[in-house]
mmCIF file of C-alpha atoms in Angstrom:
data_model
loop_
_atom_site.group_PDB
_atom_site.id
_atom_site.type_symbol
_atom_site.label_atom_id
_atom_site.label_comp_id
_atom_site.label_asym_id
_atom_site.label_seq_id
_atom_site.Cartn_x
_atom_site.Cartn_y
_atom_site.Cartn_z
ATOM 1 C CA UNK A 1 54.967 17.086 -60.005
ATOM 2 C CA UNK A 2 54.917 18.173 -56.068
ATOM 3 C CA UNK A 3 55.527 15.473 -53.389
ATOM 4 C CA UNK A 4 51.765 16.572 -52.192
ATOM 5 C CA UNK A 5 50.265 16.292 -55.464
ATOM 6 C CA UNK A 6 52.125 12.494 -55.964
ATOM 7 C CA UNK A 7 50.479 11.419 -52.157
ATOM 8 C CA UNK A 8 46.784 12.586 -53.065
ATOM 9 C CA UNK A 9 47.210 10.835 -56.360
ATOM 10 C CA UNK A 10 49.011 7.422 -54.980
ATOM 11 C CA UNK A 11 45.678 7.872 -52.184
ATOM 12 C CA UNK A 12 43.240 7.717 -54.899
ATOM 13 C CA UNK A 13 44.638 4.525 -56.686
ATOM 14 C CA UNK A 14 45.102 3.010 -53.236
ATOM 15 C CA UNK A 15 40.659 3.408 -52.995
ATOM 16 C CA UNK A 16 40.046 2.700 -56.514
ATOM 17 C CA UNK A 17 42.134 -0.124 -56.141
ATOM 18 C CA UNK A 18 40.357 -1.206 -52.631
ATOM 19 C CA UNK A 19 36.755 -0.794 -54.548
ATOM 20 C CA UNK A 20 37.913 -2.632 -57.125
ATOM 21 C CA UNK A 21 38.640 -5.724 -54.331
ATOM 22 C CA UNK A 22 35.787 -4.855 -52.152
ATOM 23 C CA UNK A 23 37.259 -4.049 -49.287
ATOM 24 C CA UNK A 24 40.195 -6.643 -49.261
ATOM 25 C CA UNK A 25 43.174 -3.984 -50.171
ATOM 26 C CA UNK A 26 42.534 -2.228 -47.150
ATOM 27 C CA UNK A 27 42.052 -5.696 -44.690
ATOM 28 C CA UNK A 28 45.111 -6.349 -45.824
ATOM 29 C CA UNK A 29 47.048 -3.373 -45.232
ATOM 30 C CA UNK A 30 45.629 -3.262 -41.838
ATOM 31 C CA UNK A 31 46.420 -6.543 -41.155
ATOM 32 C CA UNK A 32 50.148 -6.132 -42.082
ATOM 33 C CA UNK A 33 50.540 -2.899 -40.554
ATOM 34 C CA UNK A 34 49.049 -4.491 -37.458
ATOM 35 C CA UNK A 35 51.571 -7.500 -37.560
ATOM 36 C CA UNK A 36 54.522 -4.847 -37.827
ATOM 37 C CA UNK A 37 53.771 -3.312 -34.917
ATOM 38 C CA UNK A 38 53.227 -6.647 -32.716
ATOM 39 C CA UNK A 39 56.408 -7.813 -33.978
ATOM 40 C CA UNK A 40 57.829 -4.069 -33.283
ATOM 41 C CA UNK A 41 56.638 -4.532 -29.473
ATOM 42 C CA UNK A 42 57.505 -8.118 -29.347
ATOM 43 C CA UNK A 43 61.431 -7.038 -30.191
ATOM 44 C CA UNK A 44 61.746 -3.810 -27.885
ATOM 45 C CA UNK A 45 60.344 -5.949 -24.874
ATOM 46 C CA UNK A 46 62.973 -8.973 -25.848
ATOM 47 C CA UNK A 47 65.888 -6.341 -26.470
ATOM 48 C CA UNK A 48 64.370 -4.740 -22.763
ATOM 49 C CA UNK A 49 64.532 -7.731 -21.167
ATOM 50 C CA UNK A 50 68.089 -8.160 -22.226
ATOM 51 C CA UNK A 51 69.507 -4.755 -21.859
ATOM 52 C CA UNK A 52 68.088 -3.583 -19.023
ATOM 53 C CA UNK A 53 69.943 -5.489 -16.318
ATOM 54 C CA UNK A 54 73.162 -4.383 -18.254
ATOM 55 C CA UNK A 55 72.237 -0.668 -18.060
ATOM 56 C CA UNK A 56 71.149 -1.233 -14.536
ATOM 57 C CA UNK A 57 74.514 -2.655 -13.337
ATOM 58 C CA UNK A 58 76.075 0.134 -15.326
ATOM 59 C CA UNK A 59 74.522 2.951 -13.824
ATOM 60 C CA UNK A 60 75.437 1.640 -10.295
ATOM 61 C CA UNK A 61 78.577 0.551 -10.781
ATOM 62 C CA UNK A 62 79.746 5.062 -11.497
ATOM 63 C CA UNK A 63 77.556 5.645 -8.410
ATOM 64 C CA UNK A 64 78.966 6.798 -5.232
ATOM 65 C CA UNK A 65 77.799 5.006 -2.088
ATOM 66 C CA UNK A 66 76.099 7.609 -1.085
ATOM 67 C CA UNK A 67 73.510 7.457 -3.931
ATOM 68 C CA UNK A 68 72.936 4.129 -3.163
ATOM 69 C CA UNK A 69 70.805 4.998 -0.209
ATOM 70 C CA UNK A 70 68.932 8.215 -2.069
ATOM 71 C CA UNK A 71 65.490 7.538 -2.832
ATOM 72 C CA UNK A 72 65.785 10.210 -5.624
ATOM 73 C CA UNK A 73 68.546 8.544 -7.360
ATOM 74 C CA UNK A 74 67.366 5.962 -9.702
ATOM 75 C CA UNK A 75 69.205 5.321 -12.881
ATOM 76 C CA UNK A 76 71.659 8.875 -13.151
ATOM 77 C CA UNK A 77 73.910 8.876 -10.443
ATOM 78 C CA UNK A 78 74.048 11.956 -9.069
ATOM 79 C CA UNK A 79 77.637 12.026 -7.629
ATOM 80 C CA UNK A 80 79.533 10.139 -10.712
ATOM 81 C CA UNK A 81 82.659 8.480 -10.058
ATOM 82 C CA UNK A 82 85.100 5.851 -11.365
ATOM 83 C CA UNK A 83 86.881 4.927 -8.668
ATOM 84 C CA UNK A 84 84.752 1.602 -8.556
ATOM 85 C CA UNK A 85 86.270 0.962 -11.373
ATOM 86 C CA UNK A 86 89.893 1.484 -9.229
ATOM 87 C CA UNK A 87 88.598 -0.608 -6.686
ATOM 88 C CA UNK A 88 87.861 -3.549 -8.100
ATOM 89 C CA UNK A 89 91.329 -3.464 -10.135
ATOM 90 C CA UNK A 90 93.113 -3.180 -6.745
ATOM 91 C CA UNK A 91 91.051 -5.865 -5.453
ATOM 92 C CA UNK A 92 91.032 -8.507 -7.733
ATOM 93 C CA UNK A 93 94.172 -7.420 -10.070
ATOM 94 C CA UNK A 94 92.022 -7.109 -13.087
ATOM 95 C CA UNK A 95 94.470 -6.963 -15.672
ATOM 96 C CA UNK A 96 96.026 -9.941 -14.372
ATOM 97 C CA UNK A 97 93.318 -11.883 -14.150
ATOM 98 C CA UNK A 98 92.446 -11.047 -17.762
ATOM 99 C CA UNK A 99 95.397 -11.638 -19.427
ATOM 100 C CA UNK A 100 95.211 -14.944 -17.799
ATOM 101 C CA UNK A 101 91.532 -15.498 -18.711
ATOM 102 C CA UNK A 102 92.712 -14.419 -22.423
ATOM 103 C CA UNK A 103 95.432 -16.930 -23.183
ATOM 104 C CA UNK A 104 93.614 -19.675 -21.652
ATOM 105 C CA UNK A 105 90.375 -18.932 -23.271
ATOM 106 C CA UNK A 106 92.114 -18.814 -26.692
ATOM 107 C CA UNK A 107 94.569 -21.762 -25.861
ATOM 108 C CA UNK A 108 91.361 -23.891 -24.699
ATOM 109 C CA UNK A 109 89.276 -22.784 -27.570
ATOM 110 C CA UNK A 110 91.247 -23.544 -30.535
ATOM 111 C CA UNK A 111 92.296 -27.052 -29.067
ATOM 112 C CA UNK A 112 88.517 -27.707 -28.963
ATOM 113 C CA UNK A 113 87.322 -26.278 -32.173
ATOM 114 C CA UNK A 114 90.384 -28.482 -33.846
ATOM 115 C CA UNK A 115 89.873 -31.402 -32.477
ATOM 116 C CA UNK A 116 85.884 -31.072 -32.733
ATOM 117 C CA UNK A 117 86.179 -29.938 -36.446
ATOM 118 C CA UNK A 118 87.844 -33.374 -37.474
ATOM 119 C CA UNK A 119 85.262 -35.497 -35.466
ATOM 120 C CA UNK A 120 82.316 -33.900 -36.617
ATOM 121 C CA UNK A 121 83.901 -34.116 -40.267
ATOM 122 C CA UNK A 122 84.300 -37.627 -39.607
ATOM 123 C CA UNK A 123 81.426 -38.144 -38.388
ATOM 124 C CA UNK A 124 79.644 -36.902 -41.369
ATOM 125 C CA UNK A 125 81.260 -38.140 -44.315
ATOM 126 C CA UNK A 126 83.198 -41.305 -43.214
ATOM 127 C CA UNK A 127 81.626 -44.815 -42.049
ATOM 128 C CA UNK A 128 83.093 -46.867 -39.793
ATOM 129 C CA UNK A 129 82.583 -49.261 -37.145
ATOM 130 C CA UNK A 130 79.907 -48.377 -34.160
ATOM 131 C CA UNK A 131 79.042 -45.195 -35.657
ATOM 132 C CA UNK A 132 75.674 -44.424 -34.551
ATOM 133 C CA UNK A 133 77.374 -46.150 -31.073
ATOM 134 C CA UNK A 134 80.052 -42.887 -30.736
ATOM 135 C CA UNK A 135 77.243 -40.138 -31.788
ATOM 136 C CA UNK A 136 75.290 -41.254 -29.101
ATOM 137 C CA UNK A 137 77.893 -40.801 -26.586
ATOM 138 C CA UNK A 138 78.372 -37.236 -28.536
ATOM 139 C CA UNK A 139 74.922 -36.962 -27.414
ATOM 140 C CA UNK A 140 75.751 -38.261 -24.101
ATOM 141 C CA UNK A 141 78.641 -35.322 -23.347
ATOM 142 C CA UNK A 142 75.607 -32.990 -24.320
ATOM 143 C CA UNK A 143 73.160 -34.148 -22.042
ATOM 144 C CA UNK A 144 75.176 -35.096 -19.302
ATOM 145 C CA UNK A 145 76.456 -32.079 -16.946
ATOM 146 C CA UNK A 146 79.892 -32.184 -16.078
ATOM 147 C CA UNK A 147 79.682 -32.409 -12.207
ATOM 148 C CA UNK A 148 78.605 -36.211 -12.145
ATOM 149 C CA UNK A 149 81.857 -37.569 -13.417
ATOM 150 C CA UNK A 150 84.047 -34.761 -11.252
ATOM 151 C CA UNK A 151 85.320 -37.833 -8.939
ATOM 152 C CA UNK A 152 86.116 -39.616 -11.850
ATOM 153 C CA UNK A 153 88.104 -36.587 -13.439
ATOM 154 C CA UNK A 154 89.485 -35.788 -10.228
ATOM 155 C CA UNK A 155 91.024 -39.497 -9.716
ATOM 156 C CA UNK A 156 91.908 -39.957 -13.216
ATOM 157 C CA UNK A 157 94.455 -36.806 -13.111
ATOM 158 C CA UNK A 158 95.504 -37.318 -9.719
ATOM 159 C CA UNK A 159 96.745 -40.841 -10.109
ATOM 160 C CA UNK A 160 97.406 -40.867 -13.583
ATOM 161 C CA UNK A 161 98.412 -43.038 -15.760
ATOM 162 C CA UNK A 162 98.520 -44.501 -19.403
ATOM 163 C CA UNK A 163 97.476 -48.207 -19.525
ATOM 164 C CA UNK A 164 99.541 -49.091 -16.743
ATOM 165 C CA UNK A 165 102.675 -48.248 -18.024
ATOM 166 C CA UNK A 166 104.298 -46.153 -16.076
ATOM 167 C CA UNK A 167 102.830 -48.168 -13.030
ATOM 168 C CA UNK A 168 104.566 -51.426 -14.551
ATOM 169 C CA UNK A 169 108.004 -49.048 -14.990
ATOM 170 C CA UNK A 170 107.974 -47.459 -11.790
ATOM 171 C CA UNK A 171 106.594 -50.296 -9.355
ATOM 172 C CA UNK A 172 103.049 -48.957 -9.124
ATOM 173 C CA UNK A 173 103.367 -45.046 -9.144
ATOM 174 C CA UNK A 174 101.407 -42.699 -11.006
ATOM 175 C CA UNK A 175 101.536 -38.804 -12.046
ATOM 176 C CA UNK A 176 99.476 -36.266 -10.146
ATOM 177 C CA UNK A 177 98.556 -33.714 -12.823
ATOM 178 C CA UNK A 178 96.353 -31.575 -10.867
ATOM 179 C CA UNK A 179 96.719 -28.099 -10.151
ATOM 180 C CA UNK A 180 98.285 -27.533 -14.033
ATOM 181 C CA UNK A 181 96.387 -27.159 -17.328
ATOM 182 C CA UNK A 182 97.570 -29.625 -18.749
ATOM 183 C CA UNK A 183 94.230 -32.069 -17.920
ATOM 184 C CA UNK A 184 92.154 -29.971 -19.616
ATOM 185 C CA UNK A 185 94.234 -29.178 -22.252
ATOM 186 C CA UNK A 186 94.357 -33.200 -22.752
ATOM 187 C CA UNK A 187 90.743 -32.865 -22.354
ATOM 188 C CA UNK A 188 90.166 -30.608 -25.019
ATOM 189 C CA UNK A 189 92.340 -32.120 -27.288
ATOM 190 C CA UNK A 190 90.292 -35.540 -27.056
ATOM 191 C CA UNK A 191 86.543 -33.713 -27.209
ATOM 192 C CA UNK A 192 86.050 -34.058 -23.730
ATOM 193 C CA UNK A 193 85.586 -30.299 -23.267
ATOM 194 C CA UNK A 194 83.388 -28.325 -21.831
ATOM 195 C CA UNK A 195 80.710 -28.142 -24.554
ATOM 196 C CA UNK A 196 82.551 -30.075 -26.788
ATOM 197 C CA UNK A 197 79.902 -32.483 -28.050
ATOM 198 C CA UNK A 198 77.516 -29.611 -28.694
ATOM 199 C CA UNK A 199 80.543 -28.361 -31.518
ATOM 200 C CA UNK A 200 80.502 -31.825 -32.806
ATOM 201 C CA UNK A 201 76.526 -32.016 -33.340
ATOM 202 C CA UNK A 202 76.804 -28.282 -34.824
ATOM 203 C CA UNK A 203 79.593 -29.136 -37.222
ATOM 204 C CA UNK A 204 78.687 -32.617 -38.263
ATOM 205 C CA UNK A 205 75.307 -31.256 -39.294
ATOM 206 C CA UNK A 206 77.131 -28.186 -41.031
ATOM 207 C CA UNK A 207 79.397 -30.757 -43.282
ATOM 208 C CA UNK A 208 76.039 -33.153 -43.869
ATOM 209 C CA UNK A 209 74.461 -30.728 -45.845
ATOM 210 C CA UNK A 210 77.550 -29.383 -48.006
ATOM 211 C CA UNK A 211 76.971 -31.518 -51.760
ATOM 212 C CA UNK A 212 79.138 -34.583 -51.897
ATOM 213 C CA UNK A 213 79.949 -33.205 -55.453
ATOM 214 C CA UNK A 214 82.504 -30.828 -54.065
ATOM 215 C CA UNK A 215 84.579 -33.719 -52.706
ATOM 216 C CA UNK A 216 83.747 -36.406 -55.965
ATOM 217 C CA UNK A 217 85.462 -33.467 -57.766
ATOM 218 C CA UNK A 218 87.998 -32.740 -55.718
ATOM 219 C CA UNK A 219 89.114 -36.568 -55.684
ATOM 220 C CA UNK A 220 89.421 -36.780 -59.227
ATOM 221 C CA UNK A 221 91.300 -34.178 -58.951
ATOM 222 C CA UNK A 222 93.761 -36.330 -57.241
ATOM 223 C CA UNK A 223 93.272 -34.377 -53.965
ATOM 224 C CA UNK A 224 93.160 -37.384 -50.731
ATOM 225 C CA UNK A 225 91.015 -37.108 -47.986
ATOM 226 C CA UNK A 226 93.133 -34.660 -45.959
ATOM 227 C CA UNK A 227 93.777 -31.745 -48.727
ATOM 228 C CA UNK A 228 90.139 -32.671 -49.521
ATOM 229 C CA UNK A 229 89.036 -31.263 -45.896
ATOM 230 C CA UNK A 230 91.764 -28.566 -45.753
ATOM 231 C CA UNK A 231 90.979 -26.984 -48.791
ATOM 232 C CA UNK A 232 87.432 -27.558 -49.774
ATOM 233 C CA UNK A 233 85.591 -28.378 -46.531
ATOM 234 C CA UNK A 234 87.117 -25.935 -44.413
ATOM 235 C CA UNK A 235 87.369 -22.986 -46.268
ATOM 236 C CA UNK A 236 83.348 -23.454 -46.902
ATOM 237 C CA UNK A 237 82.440 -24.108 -42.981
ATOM 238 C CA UNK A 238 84.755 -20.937 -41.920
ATOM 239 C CA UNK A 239 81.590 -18.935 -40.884
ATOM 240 C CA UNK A 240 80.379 -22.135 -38.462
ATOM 241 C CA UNK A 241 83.566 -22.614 -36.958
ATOM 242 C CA UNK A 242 83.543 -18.642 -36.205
ATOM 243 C CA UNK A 243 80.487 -19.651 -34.565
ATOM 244 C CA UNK A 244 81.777 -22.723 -32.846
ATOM 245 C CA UNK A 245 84.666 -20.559 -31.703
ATOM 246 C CA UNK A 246 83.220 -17.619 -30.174
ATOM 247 C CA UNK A 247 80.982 -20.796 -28.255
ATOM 248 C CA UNK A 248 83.754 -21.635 -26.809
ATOM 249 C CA UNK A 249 85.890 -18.490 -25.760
ATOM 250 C CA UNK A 250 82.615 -17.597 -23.776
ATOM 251 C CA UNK A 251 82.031 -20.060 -22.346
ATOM 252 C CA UNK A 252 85.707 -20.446 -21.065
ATOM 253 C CA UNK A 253 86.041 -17.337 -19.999
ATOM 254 C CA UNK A 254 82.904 -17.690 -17.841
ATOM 255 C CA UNK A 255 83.394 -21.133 -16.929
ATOM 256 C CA UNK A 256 83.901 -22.022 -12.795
ATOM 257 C CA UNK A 257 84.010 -25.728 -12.327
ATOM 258 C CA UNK A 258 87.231 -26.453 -14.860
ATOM 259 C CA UNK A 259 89.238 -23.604 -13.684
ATOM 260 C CA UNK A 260 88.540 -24.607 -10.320
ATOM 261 C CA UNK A 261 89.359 -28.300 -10.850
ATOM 262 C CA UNK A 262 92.526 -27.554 -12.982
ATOM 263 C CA UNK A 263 93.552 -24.960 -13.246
ATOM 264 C CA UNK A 264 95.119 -24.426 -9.341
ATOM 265 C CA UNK A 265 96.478 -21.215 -8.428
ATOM 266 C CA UNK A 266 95.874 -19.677 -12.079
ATOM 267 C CA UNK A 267 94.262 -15.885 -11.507
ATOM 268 C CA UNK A 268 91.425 -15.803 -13.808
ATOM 269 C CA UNK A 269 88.436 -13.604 -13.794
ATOM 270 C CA UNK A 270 86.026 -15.699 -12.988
ATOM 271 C CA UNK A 271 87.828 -16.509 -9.396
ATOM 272 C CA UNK A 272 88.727 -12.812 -9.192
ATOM 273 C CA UNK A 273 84.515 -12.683 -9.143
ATOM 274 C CA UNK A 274 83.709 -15.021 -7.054
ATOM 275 C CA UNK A 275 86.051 -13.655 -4.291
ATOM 276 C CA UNK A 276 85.059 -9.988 -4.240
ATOM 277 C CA UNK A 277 83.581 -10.448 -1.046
ATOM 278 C CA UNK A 278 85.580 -11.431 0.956
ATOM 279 C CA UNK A 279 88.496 -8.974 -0.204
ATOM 280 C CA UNK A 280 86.007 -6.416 0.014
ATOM 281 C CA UNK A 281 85.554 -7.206 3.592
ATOM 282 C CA UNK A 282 89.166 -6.588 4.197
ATOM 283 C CA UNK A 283 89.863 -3.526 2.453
ATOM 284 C CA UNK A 284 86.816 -2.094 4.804
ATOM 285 C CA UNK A 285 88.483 -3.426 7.845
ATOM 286 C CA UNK A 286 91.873 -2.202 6.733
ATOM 287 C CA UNK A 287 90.582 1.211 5.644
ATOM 288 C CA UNK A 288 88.329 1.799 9.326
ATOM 289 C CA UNK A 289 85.167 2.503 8.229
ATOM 290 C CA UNK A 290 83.544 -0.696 9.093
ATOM 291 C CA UNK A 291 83.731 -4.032 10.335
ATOM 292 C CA UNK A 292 82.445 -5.881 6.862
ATOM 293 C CA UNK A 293 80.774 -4.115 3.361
ATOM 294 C CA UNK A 294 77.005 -3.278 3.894
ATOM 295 C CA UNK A 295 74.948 -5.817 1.220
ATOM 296 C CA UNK A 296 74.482 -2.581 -1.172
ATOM 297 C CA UNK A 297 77.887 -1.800 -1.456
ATOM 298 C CA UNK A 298 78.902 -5.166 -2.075
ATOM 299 C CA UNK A 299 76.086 -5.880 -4.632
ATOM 300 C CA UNK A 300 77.822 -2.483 -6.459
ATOM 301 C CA UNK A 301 81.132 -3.705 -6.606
ATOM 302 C CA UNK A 302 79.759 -7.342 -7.658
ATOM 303 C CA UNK A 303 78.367 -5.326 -10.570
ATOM 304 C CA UNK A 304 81.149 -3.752 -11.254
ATOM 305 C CA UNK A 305 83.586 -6.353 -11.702
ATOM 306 C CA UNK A 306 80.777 -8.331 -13.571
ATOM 307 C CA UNK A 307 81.003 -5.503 -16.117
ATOM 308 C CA UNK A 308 84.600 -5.526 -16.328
ATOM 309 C CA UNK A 309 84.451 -8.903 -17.312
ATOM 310 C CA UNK A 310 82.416 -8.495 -19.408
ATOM 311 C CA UNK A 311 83.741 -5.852 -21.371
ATOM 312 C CA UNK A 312 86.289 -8.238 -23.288
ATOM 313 C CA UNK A 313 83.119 -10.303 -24.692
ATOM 314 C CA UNK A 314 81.285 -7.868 -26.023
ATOM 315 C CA UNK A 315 84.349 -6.305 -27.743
ATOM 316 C CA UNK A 316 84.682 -9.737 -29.127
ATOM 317 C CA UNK A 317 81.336 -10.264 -30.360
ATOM 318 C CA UNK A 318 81.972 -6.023 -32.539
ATOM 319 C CA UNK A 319 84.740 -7.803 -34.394
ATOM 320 C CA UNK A 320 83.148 -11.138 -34.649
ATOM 321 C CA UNK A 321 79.293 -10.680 -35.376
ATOM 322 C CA UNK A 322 79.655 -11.161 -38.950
ATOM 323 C CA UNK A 323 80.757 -14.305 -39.308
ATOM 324 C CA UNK A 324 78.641 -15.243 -35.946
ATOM 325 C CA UNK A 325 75.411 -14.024 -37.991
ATOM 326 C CA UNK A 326 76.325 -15.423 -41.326
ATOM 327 C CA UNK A 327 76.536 -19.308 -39.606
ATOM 328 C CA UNK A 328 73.289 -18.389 -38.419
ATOM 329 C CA UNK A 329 71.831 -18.196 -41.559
ATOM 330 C CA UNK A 330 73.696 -20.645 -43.183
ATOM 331 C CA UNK A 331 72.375 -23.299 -41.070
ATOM 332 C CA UNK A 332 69.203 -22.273 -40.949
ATOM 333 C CA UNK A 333 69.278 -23.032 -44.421
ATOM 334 C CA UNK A 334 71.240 -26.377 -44.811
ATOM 335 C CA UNK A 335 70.834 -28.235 -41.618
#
């Protein structure tokens, strides 16, 4: 039987079937095909919305100045270049900067994924004094940004101490541990973070709604509490600390106010960024053609590097989206 012959034929049960309802069979495939293409709409203007700046920034960044001011040039350049590119890699010693950003990002990020896997475990199977007390000050590190206690994280490192003893040992001095990572790794290593209680709210509802049958079993067994969590619990939340993870390498590598607090002299990208101006400035006095960058130019190198930086991310996310999307689902369907 012909393809032709099988569409007239599938066409005539589709209106002997819609006779048969009165009409309904044919409201109702309206009606869906009508939802499909709201939804189809609804997701091109979303993905728009997200992709256009992107491909905006990256058809300046291989423009040449020139096409900058060309009323005909809109999104192809017409003179394509890399040496943007070059520029902002002599400017802000990109590679540098990133290899920085990477061990620091990955060094930060595992501390807090660690330390916030055992609290939220805690937190969800274990009871012990003043819990609801401590999840509400989880809560607190959530709601409350980071910049109203920066005097108190300032003076805490700069004259620190623990309990008083080395005061009491050394007739009243303390440690100055700013300008080194070692605050924040401290920081991280305690849940005090940046974004730390969020991990502990999405992990500590992750481990709530894994059966308690798993771990009944696993203690007759004769497994303790420990292998308990290292063999059973972890294994099954591998796909939300993925998640939990990848939080927290981007949000490290993008963050400003901890790498400006601690972090000192440390080249990272996100300083690299922030100073592209006034480098730019320099190389435009030191090269003759001007006394500062016109706002254009500068907005295209701005773009540039912000692409550069980004370019670690995304390849991040290629290699990581499975896991990212399974946690998704996952607690979608067990928190």
């Amino acid at each position: 039987m012909s393809k032709s012959k099988v569409k007239k034929q599938k066409r005539r049960d589709f209106w002997e079937r819609n006779k048969k309802t009165n009409g309904y069979l044919l409201q109702r495939t309206i009606g869906d095909y009508t939802v499909r293409i709201i939804r189809a709409l609804l997701l091109f203007g979303l993905c728009f919305l997200i992709l256009q700046p992107l491909i905006n920034k990256l058809s300046v960044s291989f423009m040449k100045e020139a096409d900058l001011y060309d009323a005909t040039v809109i999104s192809v350049p017409q003179h394509f270049t890399l040496e943007n590119y070059r520029l902002i890699n002599s400017l802000i010693g990109y590679w540098k900067c990133m290899w920085n950003s990477l061990w620091i990002s990955l060094l930060v990020s595992f501390l807090q994924v660690a330390a916030c896997t055992l609290v939220g475990y805690g937190f969800a199977r274990f009871k012990f004094p003043f819990k609801k007390f401590w999840f509400a000050c989880v809560i607190l590190v959530i709601i409350v940004p980071p910049q109203t206690i920066m005097s108190s994280l300032y003076l805490s490192f700069r004259y620190f101490d623990v309990f008083g003893i080395y005061g009491l040992v050394t007739g009243g001095k303390t440690i100055n541990l700013q300008g080194s990572i070692l605050p924040y790794l401290m920081m991280c290593a305690t849940c005090m973070g940046l974004k730390c209680g969020l991990y502990i709210y999405m992990l500590r509802q992750y481990f709530r709604g894994i059966p308690k049958e798993l771990e009944e079993a696993a203690y007759v067994d004769g497994c303790g509490n420990f292998q308990t969590f290292i063999r059973i619990m972890l294994p099954d939340a591998k796909a939300m600390i993925t998640s939990c993870f990848l939080f927290a390498f981007v949000w490290q590598w993008t963050d400003s106010f901890y790498t400006k607090m601690f972090l000192g002299d440390v080249e990272v990208l996100t300083k690299g960024l922030n100073s592209i101006a006034g480098r730019l400035d320099n190389f435009v006095r030191q090269t003759g053609t001007g006394l500062m960058a016109s706002e254009a130019y500068l907005q295209q190198q701005i773009s540039t590097g912000i692409l550069m930086a980004l370019a670690p991310l995304i390849l991040l996310y290629l290699f990581a989206q499975k896991g990212f999307v399974e946690s998704l689902s996952q607690t979608g369907i067990k928190m």
